[in-house]
Coordinates of C-alpha atoms in Angstrom, one line a residue:
M981 CA 57.5 -19.7 -24.5
L982 CA 54.0 -19.7 -25.4
N983 CA 52.4 -18.2 -27.9
N984 CA 48.7 -16.6 -27.8
H985 CA 47.0 -19.4 -29.0
D986 CA 48.8 -21.6 -27.3
M987 CA 48.1 -19.7 -23.6
L988 CA 44.0 -19.5 -25.0
S989 CA 44.2 -23.0 -26.1
E990 CA 44.6 -23.5 -22.2
D991 CA 42.4 -24.4 -19.7
P992 CA 41.1 -21.6 -17.6
I993 CA 42.7 -21.1 -13.8
F994 CA 39.2 -21.1 -12.2
T995 CA 36.0 -23.2 -14.0
P996 CA 33.3 -21.4 -13.6
E997 CA 31.9 -24.2 -10.5
Q998 CA 34.9 -22.8 -8.7
V999 CA 34.1 -19.1 -9.7
L1000 CA 30.7 -19.5 -7.8
E1001 CA 32.0 -20.8 -5.1
N1002 CA 33.7 -18.7 -4.3
R1003 CA 30.9 -16.0 -3.7
G1004 CA 31.3 -14.9 -0.2
R1005 CA 28.6 -13.8 1.9
V1006 CA 25.0 -12.9 0.0
A1007 CA 22.6 -10.8 -0.1
I1008 CA 19.7 -11.4 -1.3
F1009 CA 16.9 -8.7 -3.3
I1010 CA 13.5 -9.9 -4.0
D1011 CA 12.0 -7.8 -6.2
G1012 CA 8.0 -9.5 -5.4
S1013 CA 5.9 -7.3 -7.5
N1014 CA 8.4 -8.0 -10.6
L1015 CA 8.8 -12.0 -9.7
F1016 CA 5.4 -12.3 -9.6
Y1017 CA 5.1 -10.7 -13.5
A1018 CA 7.8 -13.2 -14.1
A1019 CA 6.5 -16.1 -12.9
L1020 CA 2.8 -15.1 -14.4
Q1021 CA 4.4 -15.4 -17.4
L1022 CA 6.3 -18.8 -17.1
G1023 CA 2.8 -19.7 -16.1
I1024 CA 4.3 -21.4 -12.8
E1025 CA 4.0 -20.3 -8.6
I1026 CA 7.5 -19.6 -7.1
D1027 CA 8.4 -21.5 -4.0
Y1028 CA 9.7 -19.5 -2.0
T1029 CA 11.9 -22.1 0.7
K1030 CA 13.4 -23.5 -2.8
L1031 CA 14.4 -20.0 -4.2
L1032 CA 16.5 -18.9 -0.6
C1033 CA 18.0 -22.7 -1.4
R1034 CA 18.7 -21.9 -4.7
L1035 CA 19.6 -18.7 -5.0
T1036 CA 21.7 -18.9 -1.7
G1037 CA 23.5 -21.8 -3.3
G1038 CA 25.2 -23.3 -0.3
S1039 CA 27.3 -19.7 0.0
R1040 CA 27.3 -17.8 3.3
L1041 CA 23.7 -16.1 3.2
F1042 CA 23.9 -12.8 4.9
R1043 CA 20.1 -11.5 4.6
A1044 CA 17.4 -11.7 2.8
F1045 CA 15.4 -9.0 1.7
F1046 CA 11.7 -9.1 0.1
Y1047 CA 10.3 -6.1 -1.3
T1048 CA 6.7 -5.4 -1.7
G1049 CA 3.2 -3.2 -1.5
V1050 CA 0.7 -4.2 0.8
D1051 CA -2.8 -3.7 1.2
R1052 CA -2.8 -3.9 5.4
T1053 CA -6.3 -5.3 5.0
N1054 CA -5.8 -8.1 3.3
E1055 CA -5.4 -10.7 5.3
K1056 CA -4.4 -13.7 2.6
Q1057 CA -1.8 -11.7 1.7
Q1058 CA -0.4 -10.0 5.3
G1059 CA -0.5 -14.2 6.2
F1060 CA 1.6 -14.9 3.1
L1061 CA 4.1 -12.2 4.4
L1062 CA 4.5 -13.4 8.3
W1063 CA 5.5 -16.3 6.8
M1064 CA 7.7 -15.6 4.9
R1065 CA 9.3 -13.0 7.7
R1066 CA 9.8 -16.9 9.6
N1067 CA 11.3 -19.0 6.7
G1068 CA 14.4 -16.6 5.8
Y1069 CA 13.5 -13.3 4.6
R1070 CA 13.3 -9.9 6.3
V1071 CA 10.3 -8.6 4.3
I1072 CA 10.3 -5.1 3.4
A1073 CA 6.6 -3.7 2.8
K1074 CA 5.3 -0.3 1.4
D1075 CA 1.6 0.5 1.4
L1076 CA 0.3 0.7 -1.9
V1077 CA -0.9 4.0 -3.5
Q1078 CA -4.0 3.8 -5.9
L1079 CA -3.3 5.8 -9.4
P1080 CA -5.6 7.9 -11.3
D1081 CA -6.7 4.5 -13.7
G1082 CA -8.2 2.6 -10.1
S1083 CA -5.3 0.3 -10.0
K1084 CA -2.7 -0.1 -7.4
K1085 CA 1.4 -0.2 -7.0
A1086 CA 3.7 -0.1 -4.8
N1087 CA 7.4 1.7 -5.8
L1088 CA 10.3 -0.4 -4.2
D1089 CA 12.8 0.6 -6.3
V1090 CA 14.1 3.7 -4.0
E1091 CA 14.2 1.0 -1.3
I1092 CA 16.3 -1.6 -3.1
A1093 CA 18.3 0.5 -4.2
V1094 CA 19.4 2.7 -1.1
D1095 CA 20.3 -0.9 0.8
M1096 CA 22.0 -2.5 -1.6
I1097 CA 24.1 1.0 -1.3
A1098 CA 24.0 0.8 2.5
L1099 CA 25.2 -2.9 2.9
V1100 CA 27.4 -3.2 0.3
D1101 CA 29.6 -3.4 3.2
F1102 CA 28.2 -6.2 4.4
Y1103 CA 28.2 -8.3 1.7
D1104 CA 30.5 -9.8 -1.0
T1105 CA 27.5 -10.3 -3.7
A1106 CA 25.0 -9.5 -4.2
I1107 CA 21.7 -11.3 -5.7
L1108 CA 19.3 -9.3 -7.4
V1109 CA 15.9 -10.7 -8.2
S1110 CA 14.7 -8.2 -10.7
G1111 CA 14.6 -7.0 -14.6
D1112 CA 14.2 -3.2 -13.8
G1113 CA 16.2 -1.1 -15.5
D1114 CA 15.9 1.8 -13.1
L1115 CA 18.3 -0.2 -10.4
A1116 CA 20.8 -0.1 -13.0
Y1117 CA 22.6 2.5 -11.5
A1118 CA 22.5 1.4 -7.4
V1119 CA 24.0 -2.1 -9.2
D1120 CA 26.7 -0.3 -10.7
A1121 CA 27.5 1.7 -7.5
A1122 CA 27.8 -0.6 -5.7
S1123 CA 29.6 -3.2 -8.2
Y1124 CA 32.4 0.3 -7.6
R1125 CA 32.3 -0.7 -4.3
G1126 CA 33.8 -4.0 -4.8
A1127 CA 30.6 -6.3 -5.3
R1128 CA 29.7 -9.2 -7.2
I1129 CA 26.3 -8.7 -9.0
E1130 CA 24.3 -11.3 -10.4
V1131 CA 21.2 -10.5 -12.0
V1132 CA 17.9 -13.2 -11.7
S1133 CA 15.0 -12.6 -13.8
L1134 CA 13.2 -13.3 -16.9
R1135 CA 14.9 -11.9 -20.1
S1136 CA 11.8 -10.7 -21.4
M1137 CA 10.6 -8.6 -18.8
T1138 CA 15.2 -7.4 -18.1
S1139 CA 16.7 -4.9 -19.2
D1140 CA 19.9 -4.8 -20.9
S1141 CA 21.1 -1.7 -19.0
L1142 CA 20.9 -4.1 -15.7
I1143 CA 22.9 -7.1 -18.0
N1144 CA 25.9 -5.0 -18.7
V1145 CA 26.3 -3.6 -15.0
S1146 CA 25.7 -6.6 -13.9
D1147 CA 28.5 -9.8 -13.2
R1148 CA 26.4 -12.6 -14.0
Y1149 CA 23.3 -12.5 -15.2
I1150 CA 20.4 -15.9 -14.8
D1151 CA 17.4 -16.0 -16.8
L1152 CA 14.6 -17.5 -14.7
E1153 CA 13.3 -19.6 -17.0
Q1154 CA 16.3 -21.7 -17.0
I1155 CA 15.4 -22.1 -13.4
K1156 CA 12.1 -22.3 -13.6
G1157 CA 12.4 -26.3 -12.5
E1158 CA 14.6 -26.1 -9.8
V1159 CA 12.2 -23.1 -7.6
K1160 CA 9.2 -24.0 -9.0
K1161 CA 5.8 -25.4 -6.4
L1162 CA 4.7 -29.0 -6.8
P1163 CA 1.2 -29.4 -6.5
R1164 CA 0.6 -30.5 -2.5
P1165 CA -2.0 -30.3 0.2
G1166 CA -2.5 -27.8 2.4
S1167 CA -3.3 -24.3 3.6
S1168 CA -2.3 -21.7 1.1
Y1169 CA -2.0 -17.7 1.1
T1170 CA -2.1 -15.3 -1.7
Y1171 CA 0.8 -12.9 -2.6
R1172 CA 0.2 -11.2 -5.6
P1173 CA -0.1 -7.1 -6.6
L1174 CA -3.7 -6.2 -6.0
S1175 CA -3.3 -4.4 -10.0
V1176 CA -3.8 -8.4 -10.8
P1177 CA -7.4 -10.0 -12.1
E1178 CA -8.7 -12.3 -9.9
E1179 CA -8.7 -15.2 -12.0
E1180 CA -4.6 -14.4 -12.1
E1181 CA -3.9 -14.7 -8.8
I1182 CA -1.1 -17.3 -8.3
K1183 CA -1.5 -19.0 -4.7
T1184 CA 1.8 -19.8 -2.9
Q1185 CA 1.2 -22.8 -0.4
Q1186 CA 2.6 -22.9 3.4
P1187 CA 5.1 -25.6 3.0
S1188 CA 4.6 -28.4 5.2

C-alpha cells in the first residue's frame, strides 16, 4: 500500500503540456485598451497575427474578439480595425465618450462580460487578455458554467481578484518575445486610445 509520501513523489498523471493540449474549443476576449497600455509598459508593439497564434496554441479556435473604443473620423484606426476583421478577429467597437477632463474613453467591460457568459456553451476555454478586476465576477460565472479560464496580462496591471478566479495566469512579460512586432517595411495602421499623447503612439504595421 502506498503511503502519502510515495503518492506525492510519483509523477503526475498529466503533465502541464498534456493539460494545455486538452483545452477544447478556445474563445479569446481581448480588451484592446488594456493590452495597449500593457504593451506600452513593456516597450513593445503587438503583432496581432503572432498574438492570435500564441493564444490559440494549436487548439480549435471558436472566435477571437477584440474590444475597443473608436473614433469614426480616425482613418488610421479604421484601417487597423478593418485589417483586424480580415485577419481572424471579430471587432466589437464602441464610440468614445469625452470625459469632463477632456480625455476620451470607452468602457467595454459590460460587452466583454456579456459575451463571455452568453457564449459559454460554445467554448471550453476562455482566454481573457485583460487585467481589469471588474471582469472577475463574469470570469467566475463562466467558470461555474464549466469553462476553463486563462488570463493573459501584465502582472503589474492585473487585479489579484482576476487571477484568483482563473485556472491559469500568464504574465504578458513572459511571452512578449513571442508576440512582439519586429521592424519591417510596409504600410502601417495606428491603434491607440485617443487619450494617449502623440509621442506615445504605438504603430501597428500590416503584416506582409
